[in-house]
Tab-separated table of C-alpha atoms in Angstrom:
chain	number	residue	atom	x	y	z
G	1	MET	CA	85.297	-45.587	111.818
G	2	LYS	CA	88.261	-44.238	113.790
G	3	ARG	CA	86.290	-44.669	117.028
G	4	MET	CA	85.439	-48.276	116.174
G	5	ILE	CA	89.109	-49.069	115.331
G	6	LEU	CA	90.285	-47.595	118.633
G	7	THR	CA	87.575	-49.478	120.503
G	8	TRP	CA	88.623	-52.694	118.761
G	9	LEU	CA	92.311	-52.205	119.604
G	10	SER	CA	91.613	-51.464	123.268
G	11	ALA	CA	89.279	-54.439	123.526
G	12	VAL	CA	91.838	-56.782	121.929
G	13	LEU	CA	94.473	-55.557	124.406
G	14	MET	CA	92.066	-55.987	127.325
G	15	LEU	CA	91.045	-59.494	126.262
G	16	SER	CA	94.621	-60.614	125.758
G	17	MET	CA	95.427	-59.425	129.275
G	18	LEU	CA	92.340	-61.135	130.638
G	19	THR	CA	93.031	-64.512	129.057
G	20	SER	CA	96.755	-64.491	129.842
G	21	THR	CA	96.768	-63.172	133.407
G	22	ALA	CA	93.398	-64.111	134.889
G	23	LYS	CA	94.235	-67.621	136.033
G	24	ALA	CA	91.300	-68.956	137.997
G	25	GLU	CA	92.264	-70.525	141.255
G	26	GLY	CA	88.772	-71.642	142.160
G	27	GLY	CA	87.461	-75.172	141.964
G	28	THR	CA	87.097	-77.191	138.791
G	29	VAL	CA	83.553	-77.940	137.600
G	30	GLN	CA	82.095	-79.978	134.771
G	31	VAL	CA	80.149	-78.271	131.996
G	32	ARG	CA	78.398	-79.428	128.840
G	33	ILE	CA	78.207	-77.784	125.437
G	34	ALA	CA	74.677	-76.409	124.963
G	35	GLY	CA	72.863	-79.040	122.906
G	36	PHE	CA	69.763	-76.944	122.279
G	37	PRO	CA	69.463	-74.091	119.755
G	38	VAL	CA	70.976	-70.798	120.922
G	39	LYS	CA	70.323	-67.591	119.020
G	40	VAL	CA	71.993	-64.218	119.538
G	41	ASN	CA	70.006	-61.326	118.076
G	42	GLY	CA	68.271	-63.759	115.732
G	43	GLN	CA	71.390	-65.611	114.505
G	44	ILE	CA	71.818	-69.239	115.515
G	45	ILE	CA	75.145	-70.103	117.163
G	46	ASN	CA	77.166	-73.010	115.762
G	47	ASN	CA	77.941	-74.587	119.126
G	48	LYS	CA	79.207	-77.803	117.561
G	49	GLN	CA	82.151	-76.014	115.933
G	50	ALA	CA	82.611	-72.765	117.878
G	51	ALA	CA	85.937	-72.279	119.636
G	52	TYR	CA	84.004	-70.639	122.474
G	53	PRO	CA	80.603	-72.322	122.537
G	54	PHE	CA	77.766	-71.642	124.922
G	55	VAL	CA	77.967	-74.104	127.811
G	56	VAL	CA	75.600	-75.321	130.516
G	57	TYR	CA	76.424	-75.648	134.213
G	58	LYS	CA	73.804	-76.720	136.759
G	59	ASP	CA	71.073	-76.205	134.098
G	60	ILE	CA	72.089	-72.568	133.530
G	61	THR	CA	73.411	-71.445	130.145
G	62	TYR	CA	76.707	-69.550	130.091
G	63	VAL	CA	77.769	-67.004	127.466
G	64	PRO	CA	81.465	-66.633	126.504
G	65	LEU	CA	82.797	-63.094	126.886
G	66	ASN	CA	85.001	-63.319	123.822
G	67	TRP	CA	85.556	-60.375	121.452
G	68	ASP	CA	82.925	-61.248	118.822
G	69	LEU	CA	80.094	-61.791	121.284
G	70	ILE	CA	81.004	-58.770	123.390
G	71	GLN	CA	80.636	-56.649	120.245
G	72	GLU	CA	77.394	-58.276	119.124
G	73	LEU	CA	75.809	-58.012	122.577
G	74	GLU	CA	77.178	-54.448	122.843
G	75	LEU	CA	78.661	-55.028	126.273
G	76	ASP	CA	81.469	-53.000	127.790
G	77	VAL	CA	84.227	-55.020	129.442
G	78	ASP	CA	87.248	-53.661	131.332
G	79	TRP	CA	90.112	-55.612	132.845
G	80	SER	CA	92.944	-54.687	135.213
G	81	GLU	CA	95.213	-56.700	137.492
G	82	GLU	CA	94.092	-54.655	140.501
G	83	GLU	CA	90.308	-54.544	139.978
G	84	GLY	CA	89.742	-57.614	137.853
G	85	LEU	CA	86.842	-57.833	135.393
G	86	LYS	CA	84.139	-55.181	135.001
G	87	VAL	CA	81.108	-55.827	132.790
G	88	TYR	CA	78.613	-53.068	132.053
G	89	LYS	CA	76.684	-51.470	129.210
G	90	THR	CA	76.536	-48.075	127.531
G	91	CYS	CA	73.019	-46.982	128.325
G	92	CYS	CA	70.152	-44.623	128.214
G	93	ILE	CA	71.335	-41.638	126.153
G	94	SER	CA	69.747	-42.549	122.794
G	95	ARG	CA	67.356	-44.988	121.134
G	96	HIS	CA	70.326	-47.221	120.293
G	97	TRP	CA	73.141	-48.504	122.527
G	98	LYS	CA	76.793	-48.281	121.445
G	99	TYR	CA	76.213	-48.266	117.674
G	100	PRO	CA	73.122	-47.585	115.545
G	101	ALA	CA	71.842	-50.751	113.883
G	102	LEU	CA	72.518	-49.489	110.361
G	103	GLU	CA	76.169	-48.762	111.259
G	104	LYS	CA	76.942	-51.891	113.237
G	105	SER	CA	79.305	-54.562	111.857
G	106	LYS	CA	77.730	-57.889	110.964
G	107	PHE	CA	78.231	-60.682	113.491
G	108	THR	CA	80.259	-63.498	111.934
G	109	GLN	CA	81.213	-66.935	113.228
G	110	ASN	CA	84.385	-68.900	112.534
G	111	PRO	CA	83.810	-72.640	113.019
G	112	THR	CA	87.266	-73.925	113.964
G	113	THR	CA	86.618	-76.636	116.556
G	114	THR	CA	84.723	-79.891	116.911
G	115	ASN	CA	82.728	-79.984	120.159
G	116	SER	CA	80.995	-83.023	121.574
G	117	LEU	CA	77.439	-82.614	122.814
G	118	THR	CA	77.538	-85.905	124.740
G	119	ARG	CA	80.589	-85.522	126.992
G	120	THR	CA	81.493	-83.096	129.779
G	121	TYR	CA	84.344	-80.572	129.811
G	122	SER	CA	86.305	-79.075	132.691
G	123	ALA	CA	85.958	-75.388	133.565
G	124	LYS	CA	87.281	-73.334	136.473
G	125	VAL	CA	85.452	-71.065	138.868
G	126	THR	CA	87.004	-67.638	138.370
G	127	SER	CA	88.894	-66.193	141.337
G	128	TYR	CA	89.657	-62.630	140.187
G	129	PRO	CA	87.341	-59.747	141.218
G	130	ILE	CA	84.185	-59.304	139.097
G	131	GLN	CA	81.832	-56.344	138.933
G	132	LEU	CA	78.488	-56.139	137.118
G	133	TRP	CA	77.690	-52.473	136.546
G	134	GLY	CA	79.491	-51.445	139.716
G	135	GLN	CA	78.132	-54.266	141.867
G	136	GLN	CA	80.836	-56.547	143.238
G	137	ILE	CA	80.076	-60.226	142.703
G	138	ASP	CA	81.051	-62.638	145.476
G	139	ASN	CA	81.799	-65.367	142.969
G	140	GLY	CA	82.694	-67.956	145.584
G	141	GLN	CA	79.214	-67.675	147.099
G	142	GLU	CA	77.240	-67.537	143.843
G	143	PRO	CA	75.158	-70.648	143.063
G	144	TYR	CA	75.988	-69.980	139.387
G	145	PRO	CA	79.488	-68.465	139.450
G	146	PHE	CA	81.435	-66.931	136.596
G	147	LEU	CA	83.589	-69.614	134.991
G	148	GLU	CA	86.735	-69.792	132.896
G	149	PHE	CA	86.637	-72.164	129.916
G	150	ARG	CA	89.329	-72.351	127.242
G	151	SER	CA	90.971	-69.260	128.809
G	152	VAL	CA	87.842	-67.119	128.289
G	153	THR	CA	85.528	-65.817	131.009
G	154	TYR	CA	81.979	-67.208	130.877
G	155	MET	CA	79.019	-65.375	132.424
G	156	PRO	CA	75.888	-67.173	133.703
G	157	LEU	CA	72.734	-66.051	131.915
G	158	THR	CA	70.665	-65.784	135.064
G	159	TRP	CA	67.742	-63.373	134.982
G	160	GLN	CA	69.372	-61.183	137.613
G	161	PHE	CA	72.707	-60.895	135.826
G	162	ALA	CA	71.668	-60.849	132.163
G	163	HIS	CA	68.293	-59.122	132.239
G	164	MET	CA	68.241	-56.975	135.346
G	165	ALA	CA	71.903	-55.926	135.421
G	166	LEU	CA	72.927	-55.945	131.746
G	167	MET	CA	69.590	-55.195	130.062
G	168	MET	CA	69.291	-58.279	127.865
G	169	ASP	CA	66.029	-59.916	126.872
G	170	LEU	CA	66.032	-63.702	127.299
G	171	GLN	CA	63.470	-65.997	125.662
G	172	TRP	CA	63.154	-69.747	126.080
G	173	SER	CA	60.937	-72.387	124.520
G	174	SER	CA	61.350	-76.141	124.331
G	175	GLU	CA	60.880	-75.984	120.557
G	176	GLU	CA	63.196	-73.092	119.660
G	177	GLY	CA	65.669	-73.130	122.544
G	178	LEU	CA	67.261	-69.968	123.951
G	179	ALA	CA	67.126	-66.544	122.288
G	180	ILE	CA	69.281	-63.681	123.593
G	181	TRP	CA	68.575	-60.089	122.569
G	182	SER	CA	71.031	-57.359	123.452
G	183	GLY	CA	72.170	-54.094	121.919
G	184	GLN	CA	69.086	-53.851	119.712
G	185	ASP	CA	67.848	-50.410	118.636
G	186	ALA	CA	64.503	-49.620	120.283
G	187	VAL	CA	62.515	-49.234	117.060
G	188	MET	CA	59.089	-50.049	118.524
G	189	ARG	CA	58.126	-47.524	121.170
G	190	GLN	CA	54.441	-47.472	122.133
G	191	ILE	CA	51.148	-48.968	120.942
G	192	VAL	CA	48.777	-46.069	120.314
G	193	TYR	CA	45.762	-47.601	118.557
G	194	ASP	CA	44.310	-50.831	117.176
G	195	ASP	CA	41.559	-52.224	115.003
G	196	ALA	CA	40.340	-55.779	114.424
G	197	GLU	CA	43.422	-56.820	112.437
G	198	ALA	CA	46.337	-54.645	113.497
G	199	LEU	CA	48.177	-52.731	116.186
G	200	TYR	CA	49.532	-49.268	115.399
G	201	VAL	CA	52.897	-48.594	117.022
G	202	ASP	CA	54.792	-45.324	117.348
G	203	ALA	CA	58.307	-46.149	116.185
G	204	ASP	CA	61.760	-44.701	115.549
G	205	ARG	CA	62.935	-44.950	111.949
G	206	GLY	CA	66.572	-44.487	112.935
G	207	GLU	CA	67.110	-41.614	110.511
G	208	GLY	CA	68.273	-38.765	112.700
G	209	GLY	CA	65.688	-39.646	115.338
G	210	MET	CA	62.788	-39.347	112.873
G	211	SER	CA	59.600	-40.909	114.240
G	212	GLY	CA	57.101	-42.945	112.285
G	213	MET	CA	54.346	-45.514	112.747
G	214	LEU	CA	54.293	-49.264	112.183
G	215	LYS	CA	51.178	-51.257	111.382
G	216	VAL	CA	51.632	-54.706	112.954
G	217	ASP	CA	49.442	-57.704	112.175
G	218	LYS	CA	47.892	-59.005	115.412
G	219	ALA	CA	48.426	-62.583	114.249
G	220	PHE	CA	52.187	-61.843	113.990
G	221	GLN	CA	52.215	-63.366	110.495
G	222	ALA	CA	52.806	-60.420	108.151
G	223	HIS	CA	55.903	-58.230	108.295
G	224	PRO	CA	55.278	-54.856	110.037
G	225	GLU	CA	54.445	-52.090	107.570
G	226	TRP	CA	55.616	-48.467	107.819
G	227	LEU	CA	52.737	-46.030	107.283
G	228	ASP	CA	53.297	-42.864	105.328
G	229	PRO	CA	53.007	-39.593	107.354
G	230	PRO	CA	49.372	-38.787	106.388
G	231	GLN	CA	48.274	-42.326	107.346
G	232	ALA	CA	50.136	-42.084	110.667
G	233	ASP	CA	48.593	-38.676	111.429
G	234	ALA	CA	45.120	-40.063	110.724
G	235	ILE	CA	45.695	-42.922	113.208
G	236	ARG	CA	46.969	-40.509	115.866
G	237	ASP	CA	43.853	-38.353	115.390
G	238	LYS	CA	41.636	-41.427	115.858
G	239	ALA	CA	43.543	-42.375	119.004
G	240	LYS	CA	43.251	-38.845	120.423
G	241	GLN	CA	39.513	-38.613	119.756
G	242	ALA	CA	38.890	-42.067	121.218
G	243	ALA	CA	40.964	-41.305	124.323
G	244	GLU	CA	39.010	-38.100	124.954
G	245	LYS	CA	35.807	-40.160	125.174
G	246	GLN	CA	37.386	-42.331	127.856
G	247	VAL	CA	38.333	-39.515	130.237
G	248	SER	CA	36.879	-39.422	133.717
G	249	GLU	CA	33.508	-37.769	134.184
G	250	GLY	CA	34.671	-35.591	137.058
G	251	LYS	CA	34.057	-31.847	137.015
G	252	SER	CA	35.827	-29.114	138.961
G	253	VAL	CA	33.946	-27.706	141.992
G	254	VAL	CA	34.735	-25.154	144.703
G	255	ILE	CA	35.679	-26.287	148.216
G	256	GLN	CA	34.927	-23.662	150.865
G	257	ARG	CA	37.269	-22.965	153.754
G	258	ASP	CA	36.013	-21.158	156.830
G	259	GLY	CA	38.959	-20.884	159.202
G	260	ASP	CA	40.155	-24.450	159.450
G	261	GLN	CA	36.812	-25.978	158.452
G	262	LEU	CA	36.260	-27.348	154.923
G	263	SER	CA	32.879	-27.799	153.289
G	264	TYR	CA	31.190	-28.340	149.935
G	265	GLU	CA	27.819	-26.645	149.320
G	266	GLY	CA	27.187	-26.577	153.043
G	267	LEU	CA	28.212	-30.187	153.621
G	268	PRO	CA	31.006	-30.425	156.259
G	269	LEU	CA	34.170	-32.203	155.120
G	270	GLY	CA	36.238	-31.877	158.285
G	271	GLN	CA	39.151	-29.676	159.232
G	272	VAL	CA	42.355	-28.764	157.495
G	273	HIS	CA	45.113	-31.183	158.504
G	274	GLU	CA	47.280	-29.923	161.362
G	275	ASP	CA	50.414	-30.069	159.191
G	276	ASP	CA	48.789	-27.766	156.630
G	277	LYS	CA	47.892	-24.908	158.995
G	278	ILE	CA	51.007	-22.992	158.003
G	279	ASN	CA	52.384	-20.545	155.472
G	280	LEU	CA	54.953	-22.482	153.447
G	281	GLY	CA	57.538	-20.592	151.422
G	282	GLY	CA	55.307	-17.558	151.145
G	283	THR	CA	52.412	-19.614	149.741
G	284	GLU	CA	49.042	-20.579	151.198
G	285	LEU	CA	47.340	-23.956	151.042
G	286	GLN	CA	45.455	-24.508	147.783
G	287	ILE	CA	42.353	-26.701	147.783
G	288	GLN	CA	40.704	-28.185	144.694
G	289	GLY	CA	37.569	-30.298	144.369
G	290	THR	CA	36.459	-32.780	141.698
G	291	LEU	CA	32.864	-34.051	141.704
G	292	TYR	CA	31.685	-37.262	140.065
G	293	ASP	CA	27.907	-37.368	139.511
G	294	ILE	CA	26.899	-41.033	139.597
G	295	ASP	CA	23.103	-40.669	139.762
G	296	ASN	CA	20.497	-38.496	141.470
G	297	ARG	CA	21.342	-39.996	144.852
G	298	ARG	CA	25.084	-40.876	144.750
G	299	LYS	CA	28.111	-38.657	144.202
G	300	LEU	CA	31.850	-38.864	144.778
G	301	LEU	CA	33.931	-35.880	145.813
G	302	ALA	CA	37.736	-35.856	145.574
G	303	VAL	CA	39.572	-33.089	147.452
G	304	TYR	CA	43.181	-32.241	146.658
G	305	SER	CA	45.181	-29.845	148.846
G	306	TYR	CA	48.777	-28.681	148.359
G	307	PHE	CA	51.228	-25.786	148.601
G	308	PRO	CA	52.035	-24.402	145.109
G	309	LEU	CA	55.817	-24.421	145.316
G	310	PRO	CA	57.954	-25.186	142.222
G	311	VAL	CA	59.539	-28.503	143.199
G	312	MET	CA	60.398	-31.794	141.530
G	313	GLY	CA	57.762	-34.434	142.146
G	314	PRO	CA	54.559	-34.010	144.170
G	315	ALA	CA	53.807	-30.567	145.586
G	316	PRO	CA	54.673	-30.082	149.283
G	317	HIS	CA	52.029	-31.364	151.692
G	318	SER	CA	49.962	-32.682	148.784
G	319	ARG	CA	47.021	-34.587	150.187
G	320	TYR	CA	44.060	-36.400	148.640
G	321	GLN	CA	40.771	-37.103	150.365
G	322	LEU	CA	37.757	-38.938	148.975
G	323	PHE	CA	34.147	-38.493	150.129
G	324	ALA	CA	30.941	-40.280	149.187
G	325	ILE	CA	27.845	-38.079	149.185
G	326	ILE	CA	24.828	-40.359	149.561
G	327	GLY	CA	21.355	-38.853	149.749
G	328	GLY	CA	22.804	-35.554	150.921
G	329	SER	CA	24.998	-37.069	153.660
G	330	VAL	CA	28.808	-37.142	153.585
G	331	ARG	CA	30.892	-40.254	154.269
G	332	LYS	CA	34.677	-40.044	154.237
G	333	VAL	CA	36.468	-42.837	152.374
G	334	SER	CA	39.547	-43.009	154.564
G	335	ASN	CA	41.345	-45.879	152.767
G	336	TYR	CA	41.486	-44.206	149.310
G	337	PRO	CA	44.132	-41.444	149.717
G	338	TYR	CA	44.577	-40.718	145.991
G	339	MET	CA	42.620	-39.039	143.196
G	340	PRO	CA	40.456	-41.507	141.227
G	341	GLN	CA	41.532	-41.864	137.635
G	342	ARG	CA	38.270	-43.349	136.356
G	343	VAL	CA	34.798	-43.755	137.828
G	344	LEU	CA	33.062	-46.510	135.847
G	345	LYS	CA	29.334	-47.239	136.135
G	346	ASN	CA	28.077	-50.794	135.700
G	347	ASP	CA	24.634	-51.958	134.576
G	348	ASP	CA	23.867	-53.511	137.970
G	349	GLY	CA	24.249	-50.146	139.748
G	350	THR	CA	27.741	-50.820	141.093
G	351	VAL	CA	30.541	-48.354	140.383
G	352	TRP	CA	34.280	-48.967	140.013
G	353	ILE	CA	36.574	-46.305	141.461
G	354	ALA	CA	39.938	-46.986	139.843
G	355	ARG	CA	43.407	-45.570	139.475
G	356	ASP	CA	46.796	-46.683	138.181
G	357	LEU	CA	50.059	-46.446	140.088
G	358	MET	CA	51.138	-42.893	140.856
G	359	PRO	CA	54.541	-42.126	139.302
G	360	PHE	CA	57.370	-40.387	141.116
G	361	ARG	CA	60.304	-39.616	138.789
G	362	ASN	CA	61.410	-43.040	137.510
G	363	VAL	CA	59.576	-45.099	140.125
G	364	TYR	CA	56.090	-45.413	141.619
G	365	TYR	CA	54.429	-45.104	144.973
G	366	GLY	CA	53.560	-48.522	146.315
G	367	GLY	CA	49.955	-48.588	147.491
G	368	SER	CA	48.763	-46.034	144.923
G	369	GLY	CA	47.226	-48.588	142.547
G	370	LEU	CA	43.727	-48.603	144.032
G	371	LEU	CA	40.433	-50.228	143.072
G	372	ALA	CA	37.239	-49.671	145.072
G	373	LEU	CA	33.620	-50.688	144.445
G	374	MET	CA	30.534	-48.685	145.364
G	375	ASP	CA	27.335	-50.732	145.670
G	376	PRO	CA	23.886	-49.382	144.695
G	377	GLU	CA	23.314	-48.162	148.265
G	378	GLY	CA	26.537	-46.137	148.251
G	379	ASN	CA	28.643	-48.432	150.435
G	380	ILE	CA	32.285	-48.620	149.320
G	381	ARG	CA	34.652	-51.552	149.664
G	382	LEU	CA	38.333	-51.352	148.799
G	383	ALA	CA	39.245	-54.308	146.604
G	384	ASN	CA	42.871	-54.033	147.791
G	385	GLU	CA	41.763	-54.897	151.331
G	386	VAL	CA	39.317	-57.622	150.294
G	387	LEU	CA	41.829	-59.305	147.963
G	388	ASN	CA	44.860	-58.580	150.189
G	389	GLU	CA	46.758	-56.751	147.423
G	390	GLN	CA	48.843	-53.638	148.006
G	391	ASP	CA	48.336	-52.550	144.389
G	392	ILE	CA	45.605	-53.489	141.927
G	393	ILE	CA	46.039	-52.084	138.423
G	394	PRO	CA	42.966	-52.010	136.177
G	395	VAL	CA	44.268	-52.730	132.664
G	396	GLY	CA	43.095	-50.364	129.959
G	397	LEU	CA	42.246	-47.219	131.915
G	398	GLY	CA	43.723	-45.253	129.020
G	399	SER	CA	42.796	-47.606	126.182
G	400	PRO	CA	41.425	-45.687	123.178
G	401	THR	CA	39.446	-48.597	121.701
G	402	ARG	CA	37.930	-50.414	124.707
G	403	ASN	CA	36.443	-49.404	128.031
G	404	ALA	CA	38.334	-50.656	131.072
G	405	ALA	CA	35.190	-52.439	132.375
G	406	ASP	CA	32.451	-54.320	130.548
G	407	ARG	CA	28.879	-53.182	131.123
G	408	ASP	CA	28.335	-56.129	133.482
G	409	GLY	CA	31.252	-54.881	135.551
G	410	ARG	CA	33.910	-57.429	134.616
G	411	MET	CA	37.367	-55.885	134.541
G	412	ILE	CA	40.883	-57.107	133.823
G	413	VAL	CA	43.395	-56.231	136.545
G	414	ARG	CA	47.062	-56.799	137.254
G	415	LEU	CA	47.950	-58.162	140.691
G	416	PHE	CA	51.517	-58.157	141.982
G	417	GLY	CA	51.328	-60.541	144.942
G	418	ARG	CA	52.318	-57.949	147.564
G	419	PRO	CA	50.067	-58.110	150.661
G	420	TYR	CA	47.917	-55.120	151.541
G	421	LYS	CA	49.025	-52.731	154.234
G	422	ASP	CA	47.430	-49.454	155.233
G	423	GLY	CA	49.290	-46.391	154.018
G	424	LYS	CA	51.939	-45.722	151.416
G	425	SER	CA	54.777	-48.204	151.010
G	426	VAL	CA	58.240	-47.493	149.700
G	427	VAL	CA	58.544	-46.456	146.083
G	428	TYR	CA	59.372	-49.136	143.545
G	429	GLY	CA	59.771	-49.405	139.825
G	430	ALA	CA	61.837	-50.800	136.989
G	431	ARG	CA	65.082	-52.186	138.363
G	432	GLY	CA	68.129	-50.663	136.771
G	433	PRO	CA	71.349	-48.940	137.748
G	434	GLY	CA	70.638	-46.931	140.891
G	435	LEU	CA	66.909	-47.694	141.118
G	436	THR	CA	65.088	-49.100	144.148
G	437	PRO	CA	64.338	-52.844	143.909
G	438	VAL	CA	60.823	-54.189	144.116
G	439	GLU	CA	59.579	-55.362	147.499
G	440	PRO	CA	59.237	-59.132	148.043
G	441	PHE	CA	56.123	-60.612	146.469
G	442	ASP	CA	54.207	-63.853	145.990
G	443	ALA	CA	55.210	-64.989	142.513
G	444	GLU	CA	52.308	-67.454	142.395
G	445	LYS	CA	49.772	-64.621	142.682
G	446	ASP	CA	51.513	-62.213	140.313
G	447	GLY	CA	49.521	-62.089	137.052
G	448	PHE	CA	46.468	-60.879	135.143
G	449	TYR	CA	42.981	-61.576	136.492
G	450	GLU	CA	39.342	-60.908	135.719
G	451	VAL	CA	37.537	-59.343	138.670
G	452	THR	CA	33.745	-59.149	138.971
G	453	PRO	CA	31.542	-56.705	140.934
G	454	ASP	CA	31.282	-59.254	143.740
G	455	LEU	CA	35.119	-59.047	143.971
G	456	LYS	CA	35.723	-62.601	142.771
G	457	LEU	CA	38.913	-63.318	140.840
G	458	LYS	CA	39.579	-65.529	137.814
G	459	ARG	CA	43.205	-65.925	136.752
G	460	LEU	CA	43.726	-65.190	133.054
G	461	ALA	CA	47.439	-65.170	132.279
G	462	LYS	CA	50.917	-64.639	133.643
G	463	ALA	CA	52.263	-61.100	133.598
G	464	PRO	CA	55.607	-59.532	132.609
G	465	ASP	CA	58.343	-59.197	135.188
G	466	GLN	CA	57.087	-56.391	137.406
G	467	GLN	CA	60.511	-54.772	137.595
G	468	ASP	CA	60.423	-54.187	133.824
G	469	ASN	CA	57.597	-51.665	134.244
G	470	LEU	CA	56.135	-52.402	130.792
G	471	THR	CA	53.275	-50.299	129.447
G	472	LEU	CA	50.126	-52.431	129.170
G	473	TYR	CA	47.815	-51.973	126.186
G	474	LEU	CA	44.259	-53.399	126.177
G	475	ASP	CA	42.980	-53.786	122.632
G	476	SER	CA	39.441	-53.706	121.262
G	477	GLN	CA	39.105	-57.516	121.678
G	478	GLY	CA	40.237	-57.401	125.312
G	479	ASP	CA	43.748	-58.782	124.688
G	480	ILE	CA	46.735	-57.420	126.626
G	481	TYR	CA	49.882	-56.411	124.738
G	482	THR	CA	53.312	-55.091	125.705
G	483	ILE	CA	56.497	-54.030	123.931
G	484	HIS	CA	59.622	-55.343	125.656
G	485	ARG	CA	62.251	-53.023	127.078
G	486	TYR	CA	65.380	-54.415	125.428
G	487	SER	CA	64.138	-55.938	122.175
G	488	ASN	CA	61.534	-55.262	119.528
G	489	THR	CA	59.238	-57.917	120.950
G	490	LEU	CA	55.465	-57.686	120.939
G	491	THR	CA	53.735	-60.010	123.399
G	492	ASN	CA	50.068	-60.939	123.551
G	493	TRP	CA	49.783	-62.008	127.196
G	494	THR	CA	46.167	-63.109	126.862
G	495	TRP	CA	47.091	-65.835	124.364
G	496	ASN	CA	50.740	-66.301	125.439
G	497	ARG	CA	52.104	-65.397	122.003
G	498	TYR	CA	55.035	-63.198	121.109
G	499	LYS	CA	57.068	-62.129	118.109
G	500	THR	CA	60.492	-60.480	117.967
G	501	TRP	CA	61.888	-58.604	115.003
G	502	THR	CA	65.528	-57.561	114.734
G	503	ASP	CA	66.171	-53.849	114.505
G	504	LEU	CA	67.554	-54.315	110.981
G	505	GLU	CA	64.398	-56.169	109.891
G	506	LEU	CA	62.291	-53.195	110.919
G	507	LEU	CA	64.602	-50.446	109.671
G	508	LYS	CA	65.436	-51.806	106.226
């Protein structure tokens, strides 16, 4: 309580300084009071009577950075005459943000004003310095600048500012208007299993970090139900047993090295790479082989070499090579420089060779999401090259209740719209403070597709923002689900349906 009182006093002092000294000298613009429904963490805003209503400028909604909303959105705001306004967020040290949901004060509104939804109002473009999480905003050059309205700073709810910089979830529909989610406890964590009616979600009960499991109706009609510990353990056992059946069929084999020459059971595989003909840190090059038996004529051999030094990330000089062994002859697959994650046989004799993106700390290696197809004669084509996609992610490689490919070879994949280029690209991942941004991409191609063994595509659905790095879950009916990063939102991307629960709804 003492901490909250001190926080309140400092915030009141900061806001009084901001509203009294930050006199915008920029141009005057015309704004309208938002005439559509606006909800903040599930509570509808009374824009008709709010002293600081949400406004719209150039078709972008603006949020007032007044005391009540700053607290509800759990934003951190600093002000000084020298450095201006700084907006950021307490982040990433617990499952909640500034305050646990069960300890947070209720958001209240005080309708004191009558606002017209049919006229325009004057606002000023702010002229004082503004930083979003350490990034200086050139407000004069922004297409949607920060504004000052009724002596309060207003922030544009652009995707870049609100979602990417300040970790808010934004939802819009023509029927329900705008929903803003911020500062919500991450109750829902990961989908681990499903049956015909429900998803089973590992969750945080908020009681000293105690974990639990929610049973969530796939139709999003019934309220999520907490399972008791024995029920949750039974579901986890089912998920573990089902996942073990989905593992790759590869088996460990010995790769021989004679000088610099590598071979497998007398079949030559080429020489050790020039860069690896060294003694690194007192260690020698280690070489491992994994064999995938496809049939009596076709095999795949993956060779992994590395120096066993204790380092963060991939081992030094780690190198993957893939070989097809067809009728006793070896063919090197030079455009697949990673270990296959799954080798999936289809009824027509074709074989998918698939792998997800390779992680590196909090990001991924671009170009590591690979999908190749072996035909019945043993010829291999890389789908990334054919479809001009740097990364192709087969959805459901780790699904416990459905195989990633149907028996006829149809598979659901995620495309990102980044053109194919030979070799590894820069790492990319979820955009956040200090992380590398995603490379440019074709937004029209970004989405979920069905791919067939003749490498034809059929678009199925849009996909989540790729910078969010959401975990994809493929259920037993072939539907794709995600849990959002900054709200307790479950989305069925196949049917374009979603449902959000407040943290208090789930915890009480």
